[in-house]
Coordinates of C-alpha atoms and ligand atoms in Angstrom, one line a residue:
M41 CA 16.2 -9.6 -3.6
N42 CA 16.8 -8.8 0.1
E43 CA 20.5 -8.5 -1.0
V44 CA 19.2 -6.3 -3.9
K45 CA 17.2 -4.1 -1.7
R46 CA 20.0 -4.0 0.9
I47 CA 22.3 -2.4 -1.8
L48 CA 19.6 -0.2 -3.3
R49 CA 18.6 1.0 0.4
T50 CA 22.3 1.4 1.6
S51 CA 25.4 1.3 -0.9
N52 CA 27.0 4.7 -2.2
D53 CA 28.6 2.4 -4.7
T54 CA 26.8 3.5 -8.4
E55 CA 28.5 0.3 -10.1
L56 CA 27.2 -1.9 -7.5
R57 CA 23.9 -0.3 -7.5
R58 CA 23.6 -0.5 -11.1
K59 CA 24.6 -4.4 -11.1
A60 CA 21.8 -5.0 -8.4
W61 CA 19.0 -3.2 -10.1
V62 CA 20.0 -5.1 -13.4
A63 CA 20.3 -8.3 -11.6
S64 CA 16.8 -7.8 -10.2
K65 CA 15.3 -7.5 -13.5
Q66 CA 17.0 -10.8 -15.0
V67 CA 13.9 -12.7 -14.1
G68 CA 12.0 -10.9 -16.8
E69 CA 14.0 -12.6 -19.7
V70 CA 13.3 -15.9 -18.1
V71 CA 9.5 -15.4 -17.6
V72 CA 8.4 -13.0 -20.2
D73 CA 7.3 -15.8 -22.9
D74 CA 5.5 -18.0 -20.6
L75 CA 4.1 -14.9 -19.1
L76 CA 3.0 -13.6 -22.5
E77 CA 1.3 -17.0 -23.2
L78 CA -0.6 -16.9 -19.9
V79 CA -1.8 -13.4 -21.1
R80 CA -3.0 -14.7 -24.2
L81 CA -4.7 -17.7 -22.7
R82 CA -6.5 -15.1 -20.0
N83 CA -7.8 -13.1 -23.0
E84 CA -9.0 -16.4 -24.7
L85 CA -10.9 -17.6 -21.6
A86 CA -12.4 -14.0 -21.2
C87 CA -13.4 -13.7 -24.6
S88 CA -15.4 -16.9 -24.8
L89 CA -17.2 -15.6 -21.8
G90 CA -18.3 -12.6 -23.8
F91 CA -15.6 -9.7 -22.4
P92 CA -13.3 -7.8 -24.5
D93 CA -10.4 -8.8 -22.6
Y94 CA -9.2 -10.5 -19.4
H95 CA -8.6 -6.9 -17.6
T96 CA -12.4 -6.3 -18.2
L97 CA -13.3 -9.6 -16.8
K98 CA -11.2 -9.1 -13.7
L99 CA -12.8 -5.8 -13.1
Y100 CA -16.2 -7.2 -13.7
V101 CA -15.6 -10.0 -11.0
Q102 CA -14.2 -7.6 -8.7
E103 CA -17.4 -5.7 -9.1
F104 CA -15.8 -2.7 -10.6
K105 CA -16.9 -0.7 -13.9
P106 CA -13.9 0.0 -16.0
E107 CA -14.9 3.5 -16.8
E108 CA -15.5 4.1 -12.9
L109 CA -11.9 3.1 -12.4
D110 CA -10.5 4.9 -15.3
R111 CA -12.1 8.0 -14.1
L112 CA -10.8 7.6 -10.6
F113 CA -7.3 7.2 -11.8
D114 CA -7.6 10.4 -14.1
R115 CA -8.7 12.2 -11.1
L116 CA -5.8 10.8 -8.9
D117 CA -3.4 11.6 -11.8
E118 CA -4.7 15.0 -12.0
V119 CA -4.3 15.8 -8.2
T120 CA -1.1 14.1 -7.3
R121 CA 0.9 15.4 -10.4
E122 CA 2.1 18.8 -8.9
P123 CA 2.8 17.6 -5.1
F124 CA 4.4 14.6 -6.7
A125 CA 6.6 16.8 -8.9
R126 CA 7.5 18.9 -5.9
I127 CA 8.9 15.9 -3.7
K128 CA 10.5 14.1 -6.4
A129 CA 12.5 17.3 -7.4
E130 CA 13.3 17.2 -3.7
I131 CA 14.2 13.7 -3.8
D132 CA 16.4 14.1 -6.9
S133 CA 18.3 17.0 -5.6
I134 CA 19.2 15.0 -2.5
L135 CA 20.2 11.8 -4.6
A136 CA 22.0 13.8 -7.3
A137 CA 24.4 15.4 -4.4
R138 CA 24.6 12.0 -2.5
F139 CA 26.0 10.3 -5.9
G140 CA 27.7 13.2 -7.1
V141 CA 26.0 13.5 -10.5
E142 CA 23.4 16.0 -12.2
E143 CA 20.1 15.2 -11.7
E144 CA 19.4 14.2 -15.4
E145 CA 21.9 11.7 -14.9
L146 CA 19.8 9.9 -12.4
R147 CA 18.5 6.3 -13.5
P148 CA 16.4 3.7 -11.8
Y149 CA 19.4 2.2 -9.7
H150 CA 19.7 5.4 -7.9
Y151 CA 16.4 5.0 -6.2
S152 CA 16.0 2.8 -3.1
D153 CA 14.1 -0.1 -4.5
P154 CA 13.8 -1.7 -7.9
F155 CA 10.5 0.0 -9.0
F156 CA 10.8 3.3 -6.9
Q157 CA 7.4 2.1 -5.3
E158 CA 8.8 3.2 -1.8
A159 CA 10.2 6.6 -0.4
P160 CA 14.0 6.7 -0.2
N161 CA 15.6 7.2 3.1
I162 CA 16.5 10.6 2.7
Y163 CA 15.8 12.5 6.1
T164 CA 18.2 12.5 9.1
I165 CA 15.8 11.2 11.7
S166 CA 15.0 7.6 11.5
L167 CA 11.9 6.4 13.5
D168 CA 13.5 3.4 14.3
R169 CA 15.1 4.8 17.2
Y170 CA 11.9 5.4 18.7
Y171 CA 10.8 1.8 18.8
K172 CA 14.2 0.5 19.5
D173 CA 13.3 -0.5 23.1
A174 CA 9.6 -1.3 22.4
N175 CA 8.2 -4.8 22.6
V176 CA 6.2 -4.3 19.2
A177 CA 3.4 -7.2 19.9
E178 CA 2.8 -5.7 23.4
L179 CA 2.8 -2.3 21.9
V180 CA 0.4 -2.9 19.4
S181 CA -1.8 -5.1 21.6
D182 CA -1.9 -2.2 24.2
F183 CA -2.9 0.2 21.6
Y184 CA -5.9 -2.0 20.2
K185 CA -7.0 -2.7 23.8
S186 CA -7.1 0.9 24.5
M187 CA -9.6 1.0 22.0
G188 CA -11.8 -2.0 23.4
I189 CA -10.5 -4.2 21.1
D190 CA -8.5 -7.5 22.5
V191 CA -6.0 -8.9 20.0
Q192 CA -4.4 -11.0 22.7
P193 CA -6.2 -14.3 21.6
I194 CA -5.0 -13.7 18.1
I195 CA -1.4 -12.9 18.9
E196 CA -1.2 -16.0 21.0
R197 CA -2.1 -18.1 18.0
S198 CA 0.2 -16.3 15.9
D199 CA 3.8 -17.0 14.4
L200 CA 5.5 -13.8 15.7
Y201 CA 9.3 -14.2 15.3
E202 CA 12.0 -15.0 13.0
R203 CA 13.6 -18.5 13.0
E204 CA 15.7 -20.4 10.7
G205 CA 14.0 -21.1 7.1
K206 CA 10.8 -19.3 8.2
Y207 CA 8.7 -17.2 5.6
P208 CA 10.1 -13.7 5.8
H209 CA 7.1 -11.8 5.0
A210 CA 3.8 -11.1 6.5
Y211 CA -0.2 -11.8 6.1
C212 CA -3.1 -12.2 8.2
T213 CA -5.2 -15.5 7.7
N214 CA -8.6 -17.0 8.9
I215 CA -8.3 -20.5 9.1
D216 CA -12.0 -21.6 9.7
R217 CA -14.1 -18.5 9.6
K218 CA -15.2 -19.4 13.0
G219 CA -12.7 -17.5 15.0
D220 CA -9.6 -18.8 14.3
I221 CA -7.5 -15.8 13.1
R222 CA -4.0 -15.4 13.1
V223 CA -1.1 -13.4 11.6
M224 CA 2.4 -14.3 10.3
V225 CA 5.1 -11.7 11.1
N226 CA 8.8 -11.6 12.1
L227 CA 8.6 -8.9 14.5
K228 CA 11.9 -6.7 15.4
P229 CA 11.8 -3.6 17.3
T230 CA 11.7 -1.1 14.0
E231 CA 9.0 1.4 12.7
Q232 CA 8.4 -1.1 9.8
W233 CA 7.7 -3.8 11.9
V234 CA 5.5 -1.7 13.9
E235 CA 3.7 -0.5 10.8
T236 CA 3.3 -4.2 9.7
M237 CA 1.8 -5.5 12.9
L238 CA -0.5 -2.9 13.2
H239 CA -1.8 -3.6 9.5
E240 CA -1.9 -7.4 9.8
L241 CA -3.7 -7.0 13.0
G242 CA -6.0 -4.5 11.4
H243 CA -7.0 -7.4 8.9
A244 CA -7.6 -9.9 11.9
I245 CA -9.8 -7.6 14.0
Y246 CA -11.9 -7.1 10.9
E247 CA -12.4 -10.7 10.4
V248 CA -13.0 -11.1 14.2
Y249 CA -15.8 -9.0 14.4
I250 CA -17.7 -10.1 11.5
D251 CA -21.4 -11.0 12.5
P252 CA -21.2 -14.7 13.0
T253 CA -24.9 -15.0 12.1
L254 CA -24.3 -14.3 8.7
P255 CA -24.0 -17.3 6.2
F256 CA -20.3 -18.7 5.6
F257 CA -20.0 -16.6 2.1
L258 CA -20.7 -13.3 3.9
R259 CA -18.8 -14.0 6.7
D260 CA -15.6 -12.2 4.8
P261 CA -14.8 -8.6 4.2
A262 CA -16.9 -6.5 1.9
H263 CA -14.3 -6.4 -0.6
S264 CA -10.1 -6.8 -0.9
F265 CA -9.7 -3.0 -0.9
T266 CA -12.0 -2.5 2.1
T267 CA -9.9 -5.1 4.5
E268 CA -6.8 -3.3 2.8
A269 CA -8.3 0.3 3.9
V270 CA -8.9 -1.0 7.6
A271 CA -5.2 -2.2 7.7
M272 CA -3.8 0.6 5.9
F273 CA -5.5 3.0 8.4
F274 CA -3.8 1.5 11.4
G275 CA -0.8 0.7 9.7
R276 CA -0.1 4.5 9.2
L277 CA -0.2 5.1 13.0
S278 CA 3.3 4.1 13.3
K279 CA 4.3 7.5 11.8
N280 CA 1.5 9.4 13.4
P281 CA 3.3 11.8 16.1
E282 CA 0.1 11.9 18.5
W283 CA -0.1 8.1 18.4
M284 CA 3.6 7.8 18.9
R285 CA 3.4 10.5 21.9
E286 CA 0.6 8.5 23.4
M287 CA 2.0 5.1 23.0
L288 CA 5.8 6.0 23.5
N289 CA 5.5 8.4 26.0
L290 CA 7.3 10.8 24.1
S291 CA 7.6 14.6 25.8
E292 CA 5.9 17.4 24.0
Q293 CA 9.0 19.0 22.7
E294 CA 10.1 15.4 21.3
T295 CA 6.8 15.0 19.6
E296 CA 7.2 18.4 17.9
K297 CA 10.7 17.7 16.7
I298 CA 9.3 14.5 14.8
R299 CA 6.4 16.3 13.6
S300 CA 7.3 17.6 10.5
V301 CA 9.5 14.7 9.4
V302 CA 7.0 12.1 9.9
E303 CA 4.2 14.1 8.3
K304 CA 6.5 14.4 5.5
T305 CA 7.5 11.1 5.2
L306 CA 4.0 9.6 5.1
T307 CA 3.0 11.9 2.8
M308 CA 5.9 11.3 0.2
E309 CA 5.1 7.7 1.0
Q310 CA 1.6 8.0 -0.4
L311 CA 2.6 10.2 -3.3
I312 CA 5.3 7.7 -4.5
F313 CA 2.9 5.1 -4.3
A314 CA 0.1 6.6 -5.9
R315 CA 2.2 7.5 -8.9
W316 CA 3.6 3.9 -9.1
A317 CA 0.0 2.8 -9.1
Q318 CA -0.7 4.7 -11.9
V319 CA 2.0 2.8 -14.0
M320 CA 0.5 -0.4 -12.8
Y321 CA -3.2 0.3 -13.6
R322 CA -2.2 1.6 -16.8
F323 CA 0.3 -1.2 -18.1
E324 CA -1.8 -4.0 -17.2
K325 CA -4.9 -2.3 -18.8
A326 CA -2.8 -1.8 -22.3
L327 CA -1.1 -5.4 -21.7
Y328 CA -4.6 -7.1 -21.9
K329 CA -5.6 -4.9 -24.6
D330 CA -2.8 -5.8 -27.1
P331 CA -0.2 -8.2 -25.8
D332 CA 1.6 -7.9 -29.0
A333 CA 2.6 -4.3 -28.4
D334 CA 6.0 -3.1 -28.1
L335 CA 5.4 -3.6 -24.2
N336 CA 9.2 -3.0 -23.3
E337 CA 8.7 0.7 -24.5
L338 CA 5.7 1.0 -23.0
W339 CA 6.6 0.2 -19.7
W340 CA 9.3 3.1 -19.6
D341 CA 6.9 5.5 -21.2
L342 CA 4.6 4.9 -18.3
V343 CA 7.3 5.0 -15.7
E344 CA 8.9 8.1 -17.3
K345 CA 5.2 10.0 -17.7
Y346 CA 3.9 8.9 -14.1
Q347 CA 7.0 8.4 -11.7
K348 CA 9.4 10.6 -13.6
V349 CA 12.4 8.2 -13.4
R350 CA 14.4 8.0 -16.6
R351 CA 15.1 4.8 -18.6
I352 CA 18.5 3.2 -19.0
D353 CA 19.2 4.7 -22.7
G354 CA 19.0 1.9 -25.1
R355 CA 17.8 -0.7 -22.7
D356 CA 15.5 -2.9 -24.5
K357 CA 14.2 -5.6 -21.5
P358 CA 10.8 -7.0 -20.3
D359 CA 11.4 -5.3 -17.0
W360 CA 7.7 -5.1 -16.5
A361 CA 7.6 -8.9 -16.4
T362 CA 9.6 -8.7 -12.8
K363 CA 6.7 -7.2 -11.2
I364 CA 5.2 -10.3 -9.4
H365 CA 1.8 -9.2 -9.5
I366 CA 1.9 -8.8 -13.3
C367 CA 2.4 -12.6 -13.5
S368 CA 1.0 -14.2 -10.5
Y369 CA -1.7 -11.6 -9.2
P370 CA -2.9 -9.9 -12.2
V371 CA -5.3 -7.1 -12.2
Y372 CA -5.4 -6.5 -8.3
Y373 CA -3.1 -3.4 -7.8
H374 CA -5.7 -0.8 -8.0
N375 CA -7.2 -2.4 -4.9
Y376 CA -4.4 -1.0 -2.9
M377 CA -5.0 2.3 -4.1
L378 CA -8.5 2.2 -3.3
G379 CA -7.5 0.8 0.1
E380 CA -5.5 4.0 0.7
L381 CA -8.4 6.3 -0.5
L382 CA -10.8 4.7 1.9
A383 CA -8.5 4.6 4.8
S384 CA -8.3 8.2 4.1
Q385 CA -12.1 8.5 4.0
F386 CA -12.5 6.5 7.1
L387 CA -10.3 9.1 9.0
F388 CA -12.3 12.2 7.8
T389 CA -15.6 10.1 9.0
I390 CA -14.4 9.6 12.2
M391 CA -13.2 13.1 12.5
E392 CA -16.6 14.7 11.4
E393 CA -18.3 12.3 13.8
E394 CA -16.2 13.6 16.9
G395 CA -16.3 17.1 15.8
V396 CA -12.5 17.4 15.5
D397 CA -11.4 19.6 12.7
K398 CA -7.4 19.0 12.4
I399 CA -5.8 15.4 12.2
K400 CA -3.7 16.2 15.0
D401 CA -6.3 16.9 17.5
L402 CA -7.7 13.1 16.7
R403 CA -7.2 10.7 19.7
F404 CA -6.5 7.4 18.7
A405 CA -5.0 5.4 21.9
G406 CA -8.1 5.1 24.4
N407 CA -10.5 6.2 21.8
I408 CA -13.3 3.8 22.6
K409 CA -15.7 5.4 20.2
M410 CA -13.3 4.8 17.3
G411 CA -13.0 1.3 18.2
K412 CA -16.8 0.8 18.2
Y413 CA -17.2 2.7 14.8
F414 CA -14.8 0.2 13.1
V415 CA -16.4 -2.8 15.2
N416 CA -20.1 -1.7 14.4
R417 CA -20.0 0.3 11.1
V418 CA -16.9 -1.5 9.0
F419 CA -16.6 -4.9 10.6
R420 CA -20.0 -6.2 11.6
P421 CA -21.5 -6.2 8.2
G422 CA -19.1 -8.6 6.5
K423 CA -19.9 -9.1 2.9
K424 CA -23.4 -8.2 3.5
Y425 CA -23.6 -5.3 1.1
R426 CA -21.8 -4.7 -2.1
W427 CA -18.6 -2.6 -1.6
D428 CA -20.2 0.7 -3.1
R429 CA -23.2 0.3 -0.6
F430 CA -21.1 -0.7 2.2
V431 CA -18.8 2.4 1.8
E432 CA -21.9 4.5 2.2
Y433 CA -23.1 2.4 5.1
A434 CA -19.6 2.9 6.4
T435 CA -19.0 6.7 5.8
G436 CA -22.3 8.4 4.8
E437 CA -21.0 8.5 1.2
S438 CA -19.8 6.8 -2.0
L439 CA -16.1 5.9 -2.3
N440 CA -14.5 9.7 -2.6
P441 CA -10.9 10.6 -3.4
E442 CA -11.1 14.0 -2.0
Y443 CA -10.0 12.9 1.5
F444 CA -7.1 11.4 0.5
V445 CA -6.4 14.6 -1.8
K446 CA -6.9 16.6 1.5
Q447 CA -4.6 14.5 3.4
F448 CA -1.6 14.2 1.2
C449 CA -2.0 16.2 -1.7
R450 CA -1.6 20.0 -0.7
Ligands
ZN95 ZN1 -2.9 -5.9 3.8

């Protein structure tokens, strides 16, 4: 997969790209029969418990009402459609020029990852050069410390750097719910690893500050999407011009130079992800509703509708079965989207409480008040409240997609 991703990110050889993309989908045919059997078994068990299908059961145990999530995804579809179409047109014109084809000839293998879930690298400024001399662990630790949050003990227990045979991804884990919290990362001085380190330590500090007097089962974040929201809130900072200025000592001029690029990149990432999340949510819902439908066709119908990526003519393969979440982490994807919504809601709550109107006027580094906000209103309650009450407790209102809209859908 790393080789496939490298080719899709860097190669200008269309034939090689096509081969790499097709190779990434080969696993679909290998797993599809087992996966469909699994889907039917999941449905059978859900039905035996009185649910219409497994999708509904999974939402129920995550304390979501299906109609509530449908409404939310409909609203997000409506508000992201236009801004996404504009950004997608810009991406397509750049890619068409790069590969010497007409825009109508662009196919999935022209985009820079196998599912078009990430923003392609199309702007000339790479943020990596601002981080190339940074000690990532120190930089991120200094930032959290400046908000009054000490992450040094977490860092000391953690596995930070690459070595032969090591797990290449990243996660945060709470070993004992008694304070032994660690992150697994493979730090390098790049923007992506700064984002990941901010993200994983976001999960970590949430766990650190949960009220230790709560019973064991409540000593956990309020919901999967609330801990994602915290991690995403901090992860976004690696592309925040003010944060970069404060943490990297950039000059005013340098900050202005990167402002439009980083803001555009972050917006592009959010919109691309929001459209991709639509495909995942709607596909899985349909998959469990009718596993006998023409799923290969349905997948590309949804991709064309929501992501505006054209299918490869005549291809009839289970490309949907290559997305690992559909196989191993079923009916979970919406939590990432809800995390992004809540991350924006946290941001506007903090701005409101500090009397700040514009995002660019909010301070992050050195903002002790912001640190206290997260510790007291977000982390401390753990799982004491149901997620919807928790969101009200932390932000003063129920989960509201309009803050994400305000931030990214203009
Ligand atoms: Zn995460």
